[in-house]
Amino acid sequence: MKKIVGLASFTLFAGLLFQSCDNTERKLPILGEATVEKKMVDGKEVIDSIYPTIPDFKFLNQDSVYITQDFFKDKIYVANFFFTHCPSICPTMQRNLLKAYEKYKNNPKIAFLSHSIDFKYDQPHVLKDYANKLGIDNDQWQFVMGSKADIYGISEKYLVYTKEDASVPGGYDHSGYLVIIDPERRLRGAYDGTNDEQVTKLLEDLDVILNEYR
Amino acid sequence: MIYKYLTGILTLILALNLLFSCNNKLSVQTMQYATIGQKLYVQHCQNCHGAKGEGLGKLYPPLTDQKFLEENRDKLACIVKNGMAGEIVVNGEKFNQAMPGVPSLTNIDVAYVLTYITTYFGNSTTHFTQEEVIQMLKDCR
C-alpha cells in the first residue's frame, strides 16, 4: 500500500515537474497538413515534414504602394480579412486586433495585415481613411486590396473563408479569424476575432511565438 | 436539486440588486425596457458602438454624449431604423461615416434599444414608448 502511494505521488510530482517545464517552453503548433519528405543528410535517410506556407503575394496598400511577402521578412504577423463598410463582424474583429496592435506597437518583430475582400469599393484612399480613423499611425499594420481572384485565393491559404454573397449584410460573407504567421510563412494559430477569450489567447500566444523567434 | 434551486434564487437576487442599486431612479417599466433593449443592442449595435457604448476610434462614435442624445432625442428612432450619414460632432470629436440602419427592428424594439442606450450610456431616467417611436418615425428626413 505504502509503495503504491509512494509511486503515485512520485508520478504526480514528476508529472508536475514535467508540465511546468513544458509550460515555459510552450510552442505554438504548426497548422495545416504536413507532407512528408525523405531526404539524405550525410548519407543517412531522414524524414522531414513540410508544412503549408503562405505563397508569394503582391497587394496595393493604404499608401498606394505595392507590398509583398518581403515586407514581412523575419517578422511574425497577424492576418485577417475584412472590408471597410462591413456592418457585421469586422468592427468587433478590428477592435480586437487593435488591442494587439497597441500592445506590440513599435515592436519590429510584429506586424499586422488586413486584406479587404471588397475589391470594388476599398481603394487605397478608402483604406487610408479607415486606417486613420481606427488610429493606425505607422506602417506596422498594413491594409491591402487586390483583385478578387488574388485576395480570395490567398484567403484559402490562410484557411479563412471568404465569399461574395449578396444575401448577407454588406454583400460579402467571411469568417473573422485572426491568423498568426511565423517568419517561415507557416500558420501557427487561428483565433476567432469576435470572441474575447480567443483574443486573450491570441495575445498570450503572440508572446509565446515571440519567444521562439527571439 | 435543492442546491441548484437555491443558487438560482441567489443569483437572481444578486442580479436584481445590482440592477437596482446602479439605477435606483428608474421605474420598473423603464428597467424592463432597458433589459430587453440591452439584448437588442448586443445583437445589432455593439459590434460598432462597443459593449460600453465607447465607439471605436474615429470610425464609430460613442453613445455616451449626453448632450447629443438629449438634443437629438427626437431623431434617434430615425437613426436606428434608417441609419445616418454626414458629419456630426460627438464628445467633441468629428465623425463622418455612414451608419446603416436596422430596418428589421419593430417599433417596440426601437423603443427598447433607445431606452437602453439613453439610460445606461446617457443619463435619461425615462423610457421611450412605442407611440413616441411611431410619432418620430413619421418625421424622418
Short mmCIF file of C-alpha atoms in Angstrom, two decimals:
data_model
loop_
_atom_site.label_atom_id
_atom_site.label_comp_id
_atom_site.label_asym_id
_atom_site.label_seq_id
_atom_site.Cartn_x
_atom_site.Cartn_y
_atom_site.Cartn_z
CA MET A 1 0.00 0.00 0.00
CA LYS A 2 2.67 2.45 1.05
CA LYS A 3 4.57 1.57 -2.05
CA ILE A 4 1.63 2.41 -4.26
CA VAL A 5 1.07 5.77 -2.58
CA GLY A 6 4.75 6.46 -2.86
CA LEU A 7 4.77 5.58 -6.52
CA ALA A 8 1.64 7.58 -7.19
CA SER A 9 2.96 10.70 -5.53
CA PHE A 10 6.24 10.30 -7.35
CA THR A 11 4.45 10.08 -10.68
CA LEU A 12 2.37 13.09 -9.75
CA PHE A 13 5.46 15.01 -8.75
CA ALA A 14 7.30 14.06 -11.90
CA GLY A 15 4.23 14.96 -13.90
CA LEU A 16 4.02 18.38 -12.33
CA LEU A 17 7.68 18.96 -12.86
CA PHE A 18 7.45 17.96 -16.47
CA GLN A 19 4.39 20.05 -17.02
CA SER A 20 5.81 23.19 -15.50
CA CYS A 21 8.92 22.88 -17.56
CA ASP A 22 6.79 22.15 -20.60
CA ASN A 23 4.83 25.32 -19.95
CA THR A 24 7.75 27.72 -20.10
CA GLU A 25 8.86 26.05 -23.31
CA ARG A 26 5.40 26.02 -24.81
CA LYS A 27 5.46 26.26 -28.57
CA LEU A 28 2.61 27.01 -30.88
CA PRO A 29 1.54 24.15 -33.13
CA ILE A 30 2.10 24.36 -36.87
CA LEU A 31 -1.25 24.32 -38.62
CA GLY A 32 -2.21 22.53 -41.80
CA GLU A 33 -1.49 19.09 -43.10
CA ALA A 34 2.18 18.26 -43.49
CA THR A 35 3.60 16.36 -46.39
CA VAL A 36 6.42 14.03 -45.51
CA GLU A 37 9.60 14.12 -47.49
CA LYS A 38 12.57 11.82 -47.28
CA LYS A 39 15.95 13.43 -47.66
CA MET A 40 19.50 12.21 -47.49
CA VAL A 41 21.61 14.01 -44.89
CA ASP A 42 25.24 12.87 -44.54
CA GLY A 43 24.44 9.61 -46.23
CA LYS A 44 21.51 8.89 -43.85
CA GLU A 45 17.87 9.00 -44.75
CA VAL A 46 15.90 11.48 -42.63
CA ILE A 47 12.21 12.26 -42.68
CA ASP A 48 11.21 15.88 -42.98
CA SER A 49 7.70 17.30 -42.51
CA ILE A 50 6.82 20.10 -44.88
CA TYR A 51 4.00 22.33 -43.67
CA PRO A 52 1.85 24.54 -45.87
CA THR A 53 3.15 28.10 -46.22
CA ILE A 54 1.75 31.40 -47.45
CA PRO A 55 2.76 31.81 -51.12
CA ASP A 56 4.28 34.98 -52.59
CA PHE A 57 1.86 37.87 -52.92
CA LYS A 58 1.71 41.45 -54.13
CA PHE A 59 -1.05 43.78 -52.98
CA LEU A 60 -1.66 47.53 -53.03
CA ASN A 61 -1.67 49.07 -49.55
CA GLN A 62 -3.28 52.13 -47.93
CA ASP A 63 -0.45 54.34 -49.20
CA SER A 64 -0.90 53.07 -52.79
CA VAL A 65 2.37 51.18 -52.54
CA TYR A 66 2.70 47.55 -53.55
CA ILE A 67 3.72 45.35 -50.67
CA THR A 68 4.85 41.75 -50.89
CA GLN A 69 5.96 38.96 -48.58
CA ASP A 70 9.27 40.85 -48.26
CA PHE A 71 7.61 43.43 -46.03
CA PHE A 72 7.04 40.64 -43.50
CA LYS A 73 10.52 39.10 -43.77
CA ASP A 74 11.80 38.00 -40.33
CA LYS A 75 8.51 39.10 -38.79
CA ILE A 76 5.63 37.35 -37.12
CA TYR A 77 2.39 38.77 -38.44
CA VAL A 78 -1.33 38.52 -37.81
CA ALA A 79 -3.52 38.42 -40.91
CA ASN A 80 -7.26 38.81 -41.37
CA PHE A 81 -9.94 39.58 -43.97
CA PHE A 82 -12.42 42.45 -43.67
CA PHE A 83 -13.98 45.33 -45.60
CA THR A 84 -14.36 48.95 -44.57
CA HIS A 85 -18.14 49.27 -44.64
CA CYS A 86 -18.79 45.83 -43.17
CA PRO A 87 -21.77 46.09 -40.83
CA SER A 88 -21.40 42.73 -39.09
CA ILE A 89 -18.33 41.09 -37.57
CA CYS A 90 -15.49 43.32 -38.82
CA PRO A 91 -15.85 46.19 -36.35
CA THR A 92 -15.51 43.75 -33.44
CA MET A 93 -12.66 41.89 -35.11
CA GLN A 94 -10.78 45.12 -35.84
CA ARG A 95 -11.45 46.49 -32.33
CA ASN A 96 -9.83 43.32 -31.01
CA LEU A 97 -6.90 43.33 -33.42
CA LEU A 98 -6.32 46.94 -32.38
CA LYS A 99 -5.60 45.62 -28.86
CA ALA A 100 -2.76 43.54 -30.30
CA TYR A 101 -1.53 46.49 -32.38
CA GLU A 102 -1.43 48.69 -29.31
CA LYS A 103 0.29 46.02 -27.22
CA TYR A 104 3.07 45.43 -29.76
CA LYS A 105 3.28 48.91 -31.21
CA ASN A 106 6.83 49.67 -32.46
CA ASN A 107 7.96 46.08 -31.91
CA PRO A 108 9.85 45.44 -35.17
CA LYS A 109 9.15 41.70 -34.94
CA ILE A 110 5.35 42.01 -35.09
CA ALA A 111 3.16 43.26 -37.93
CA PHE A 112 -0.48 43.14 -38.99
CA LEU A 113 -2.06 42.56 -42.38
CA SER A 114 -5.73 43.21 -43.13
CA HIS A 115 -6.94 42.19 -46.59
CA SER A 116 -10.05 43.88 -47.92
CA ILE A 117 -12.42 41.47 -49.61
CA ASP A 118 -14.36 44.36 -51.16
CA PHE A 119 -12.25 44.70 -54.29
CA LYS A 120 -14.80 47.13 -55.81
CA TYR A 121 -15.01 49.80 -53.14
CA ASP A 122 -11.94 49.59 -50.89
CA GLN A 123 -9.44 51.56 -52.97
CA PRO A 124 -6.20 52.70 -51.24
CA HIS A 125 -7.62 56.11 -50.26
CA VAL A 126 -10.62 54.41 -48.64
CA LEU A 127 -8.29 52.08 -46.74
CA LYS A 128 -6.13 55.04 -45.71
CA ASP A 129 -9.13 56.92 -44.34
CA TYR A 130 -10.22 53.79 -42.48
CA ALA A 131 -6.75 53.21 -41.00
CA ASN A 132 -6.52 56.83 -39.88
CA LYS A 133 -9.91 56.70 -38.23
CA LEU A 134 -9.02 53.46 -36.49
CA GLY A 135 -5.96 55.25 -35.08
CA ILE A 136 -3.20 53.49 -37.03
CA ASP A 137 -0.34 55.95 -37.43
CA ASN A 138 2.58 53.79 -38.57
CA ASP A 139 3.16 51.15 -41.22
CA GLN A 140 3.11 48.24 -38.79
CA TRP A 141 -0.49 47.49 -39.74
CA GLN A 142 -0.95 47.13 -43.48
CA PHE A 143 -4.35 47.37 -45.14
CA VAL A 144 -4.33 45.91 -48.63
CA MET A 145 -6.51 45.40 -51.66
CA GLY A 146 -6.09 43.23 -54.73
CA SER A 147 -8.02 41.54 -57.48
CA LYS A 148 -10.88 39.31 -56.44
CA ALA A 149 -9.01 36.20 -57.61
CA ASP A 150 -5.83 37.12 -55.72
CA ILE A 151 -7.49 38.07 -52.44
CA TYR A 152 -9.98 35.22 -52.38
CA GLY A 153 -7.24 32.85 -53.50
CA ILE A 154 -4.89 33.79 -50.70
CA SER A 155 -7.65 33.70 -48.09
CA GLU A 156 -7.77 29.93 -48.61
CA LYS A 157 -4.10 29.71 -47.79
CA TYR A 158 -4.82 31.46 -44.50
CA LEU A 159 -7.67 28.95 -44.01
CA VAL A 160 -10.14 31.84 -43.92
CA TYR A 161 -13.45 31.51 -45.68
CA THR A 162 -14.45 34.45 -47.94
CA LYS A 163 -17.22 34.79 -50.47
CA GLU A 164 -19.09 37.47 -52.35
CA ASP A 165 -22.72 36.95 -51.32
CA ALA A 166 -25.48 39.44 -51.97
CA SER A 167 -27.72 37.78 -49.37
CA VAL A 168 -25.62 38.76 -46.33
CA PRO A 169 -25.45 42.28 -44.82
CA GLY A 170 -22.74 44.24 -46.61
CA GLY A 171 -22.57 41.83 -49.57
CA TYR A 172 -19.61 39.72 -48.50
CA ASP A 173 -19.51 36.67 -46.31
CA HIS A 174 -16.36 35.72 -44.47
CA SER A 175 -15.08 34.30 -41.21
CA GLY A 176 -13.49 36.52 -38.58
CA TYR A 177 -10.30 34.61 -37.96
CA LEU A 178 -7.08 36.28 -36.87
CA VAL A 179 -4.23 34.09 -38.10
CA ILE A 180 -0.64 34.06 -36.81
CA ILE A 181 2.05 33.57 -39.47
CA ASP A 182 5.64 32.87 -38.47
CA PRO A 183 8.79 34.18 -40.22
CA GLU A 184 8.93 30.92 -42.15
CA ARG A 185 5.47 31.77 -43.52
CA ARG A 186 3.75 28.90 -41.71
CA LEU A 187 0.39 29.15 -39.94
CA ARG A 188 0.81 28.98 -36.17
CA GLY A 189 -2.59 29.90 -34.77
CA ALA A 190 -6.12 30.89 -35.75
CA TYR A 191 -8.39 32.78 -33.35
CA ASP A 192 -11.98 33.93 -33.62
CA GLY A 193 -11.57 37.72 -33.66
CA THR A 194 -15.09 38.22 -32.32
CA ASN A 195 -14.59 36.12 -29.20
CA ASP A 196 -12.98 37.82 -26.18
CA GLU A 197 -11.46 34.63 -24.76
CA GLN A 198 -9.86 33.72 -28.07
CA VAL A 199 -8.48 37.22 -28.45
CA THR A 200 -6.90 36.98 -24.99
CA LYS A 201 -5.37 33.69 -26.13
CA LEU A 202 -4.04 35.39 -29.28
CA LEU A 203 -2.26 37.99 -27.15
CA GLU A 204 -0.73 35.24 -24.98
CA ASP A 205 0.28 33.17 -27.97
CA LEU A 206 2.00 36.13 -29.63
CA ASP A 207 4.25 36.31 -26.56
CA VAL A 208 4.92 32.58 -26.88
CA ILE A 209 5.90 32.76 -30.52
CA LEU A 210 7.97 35.93 -29.99
CA ASN A 211 9.96 33.87 -27.54
CA GLU A 212 10.53 31.18 -30.16
CA TYR A 213 11.97 33.72 -32.62
CA ARG A 214 13.86 35.81 -30.11
CA MET B 1 -31.69 19.73 -6.93
CA ILE B 2 -32.44 21.99 -3.95
CA TYR B 3 -28.94 23.31 -4.19
CA LYS B 4 -29.43 24.28 -7.82
CA TYR B 5 -32.70 25.97 -6.93
CA LEU B 6 -31.07 27.96 -4.13
CA THR B 7 -28.16 29.16 -6.24
CA GLY B 8 -30.67 30.17 -8.89
CA ILE B 9 -32.58 32.30 -6.42
CA LEU B 10 -29.40 33.75 -5.01
CA THR B 11 -28.12 34.77 -8.45
CA LEU B 12 -31.46 36.33 -9.22
CA ILE B 13 -31.43 38.37 -6.02
CA LEU B 14 -27.88 39.46 -6.69
CA ALA B 15 -28.67 40.42 -10.27
CA LEU B 16 -31.73 42.40 -9.27
CA ASN B 17 -29.79 44.05 -6.50
CA LEU B 18 -27.08 45.06 -8.95
CA LEU B 19 -29.57 46.40 -11.45
CA PHE B 20 -31.49 48.47 -8.96
CA SER B 21 -28.57 49.78 -6.99
CA CYS B 22 -26.98 51.30 -10.09
CA ASN B 23 -30.17 52.74 -11.43
CA ASN B 24 -32.40 53.37 -8.48
CA LYS B 25 -34.05 56.32 -10.20
CA LEU B 26 -35.57 54.11 -12.89
CA SER B 27 -39.11 52.78 -12.75
CA VAL B 28 -39.66 49.04 -13.07
CA GLN B 29 -41.06 49.51 -16.56
CA THR B 30 -38.06 51.55 -17.68
CA MET B 31 -35.82 48.81 -16.26
CA GLN B 32 -37.73 46.19 -18.23
CA TYR B 33 -37.39 48.18 -21.43
CA ALA B 34 -33.69 48.68 -20.85
CA THR B 35 -33.12 44.99 -20.11
CA ILE B 36 -34.78 43.87 -23.35
CA GLY B 37 -33.04 46.74 -25.11
CA GLN B 38 -29.66 45.51 -23.96
CA LYS B 39 -30.18 42.19 -25.77
CA LEU B 40 -31.09 44.02 -28.96
CA TYR B 41 -28.11 46.31 -28.51
CA VAL B 42 -25.69 43.37 -28.25
CA GLN B 43 -27.23 41.86 -31.37
CA HIS B 44 -27.46 44.94 -33.60
CA CYS B 45 -25.27 47.76 -32.32
CA GLN B 46 -22.47 46.54 -30.08
CA ASN B 47 -20.14 45.49 -32.89
CA CYS B 48 -19.77 49.13 -33.96
CA HIS B 49 -20.55 51.12 -30.83
CA GLY B 50 -18.85 48.81 -28.29
CA ALA B 51 -20.02 47.00 -25.15
CA LYS B 52 -19.88 50.17 -23.06
CA GLY B 53 -21.03 52.47 -25.85
CA GLU B 54 -17.42 53.61 -26.21
CA GLY B 55 -17.36 53.55 -30.03
CA LEU B 56 -14.20 52.73 -32.00
CA GLY B 57 -11.59 55.35 -32.82
CA LYS B 58 -12.99 57.90 -35.20
CA LEU B 59 -14.87 55.25 -37.15
CA TYR B 60 -17.84 54.68 -34.88
CA PRO B 61 -18.95 57.39 -32.43
CA PRO B 62 -19.50 56.67 -28.73
CA LEU B 63 -23.07 56.73 -27.43
CA THR B 64 -22.06 58.46 -24.22
CA ASP B 65 -22.54 62.09 -25.26
CA GLN B 66 -25.46 63.16 -23.01
CA LYS B 67 -25.87 66.44 -24.81
CA PHE B 68 -26.04 64.83 -28.24
CA LEU B 69 -28.56 62.24 -27.06
CA GLU B 70 -30.75 64.88 -25.39
CA GLU B 71 -30.65 67.38 -28.23
CA ASN B 72 -31.32 64.71 -30.82
CA ARG B 73 -33.76 62.64 -28.80
CA ASP B 74 -36.48 63.14 -31.44
CA LYS B 75 -34.20 61.88 -34.22
CA LEU B 76 -32.93 58.74 -32.52
CA ALA B 77 -35.68 56.44 -33.84
CA CYS B 78 -34.95 57.50 -37.42
CA ILE B 79 -31.20 56.99 -36.90
CA VAL B 80 -31.75 53.45 -35.65
CA LYS B 81 -34.21 52.46 -38.37
CA ASN B 82 -32.80 54.28 -41.40
CA GLY B 83 -29.20 54.92 -40.43
CA MET B 84 -27.45 58.26 -40.86
CA ALA B 85 -24.67 59.92 -42.82
CA GLY B 86 -22.80 63.21 -42.84
CA GLU B 87 -20.55 64.96 -40.37
CA ILE B 88 -21.56 65.02 -36.73
CA VAL B 89 -19.76 66.05 -33.53
CA VAL B 90 -19.90 63.60 -30.62
CA ASN B 91 -17.98 64.15 -27.37
CA GLY B 92 -16.16 67.00 -29.12
CA GLU B 93 -14.86 64.77 -31.94
CA LYS B 94 -15.88 64.87 -35.57
CA PHE B 95 -17.32 61.73 -37.16
CA ASN B 96 -18.27 61.26 -40.76
CA GLN B 97 -19.06 57.72 -41.76
CA ALA B 98 -22.34 56.23 -42.87
CA MET B 99 -24.27 54.14 -40.37
CA PRO B 100 -26.54 51.53 -41.95
CA GLY B 101 -29.99 51.43 -40.35
CA VAL B 102 -31.60 48.36 -38.90
CA PRO B 103 -34.98 48.39 -40.70
CA SER B 104 -35.90 44.95 -39.38
CA LEU B 105 -36.45 46.34 -35.87
CA THR B 106 -40.12 46.78 -34.93
CA ASN B 107 -41.32 50.00 -33.33
CA ILE B 108 -41.34 48.47 -29.87
CA ASP B 109 -37.81 47.10 -30.45
CA VAL B 110 -36.67 50.62 -31.29
CA ALA B 111 -38.23 51.83 -28.04
CA TYR B 112 -36.41 49.10 -26.10
CA VAL B 113 -32.98 49.73 -27.60
CA LEU B 114 -33.25 53.52 -27.30
CA THR B 115 -34.30 53.14 -23.66
CA TYR B 116 -31.20 51.04 -23.10
CA ILE B 117 -28.72 53.48 -24.65
CA THR B 118 -30.25 56.63 -23.17
CA THR B 119 -30.49 55.23 -19.62
CA TYR B 120 -27.26 53.22 -19.50
CA PHE B 121 -24.89 55.32 -21.61
CA GLY B 122 -26.81 58.57 -21.20
CA ASN B 123 -28.43 59.77 -18.01
CA SER B 124 -32.08 59.64 -19.02
CA THR B 125 -34.46 58.20 -16.45
CA THR B 126 -37.48 57.59 -18.66
CA HIS B 127 -38.24 55.07 -21.35
CA PHE B 128 -39.31 55.51 -24.96
CA THR B 129 -42.87 54.39 -25.66
CA GLN B 130 -43.99 52.69 -28.82
CA GLU B 131 -46.30 55.64 -29.58
CA GLU B 132 -43.41 58.06 -29.26
CA VAL B 133 -41.36 55.98 -31.70
CA ILE B 134 -44.21 55.86 -34.23
CA GLN B 135 -44.53 59.64 -33.97
CA MET B 136 -40.79 60.16 -34.50
CA LEU B 137 -40.69 57.84 -37.50
CA LYS B 138 -43.32 59.95 -39.26
CA ASP B 139 -40.89 62.83 -39.43
CA CYS B 140 -37.77 61.07 -40.74
CA ARG B 141 -35.98 63.07 -43.36
#
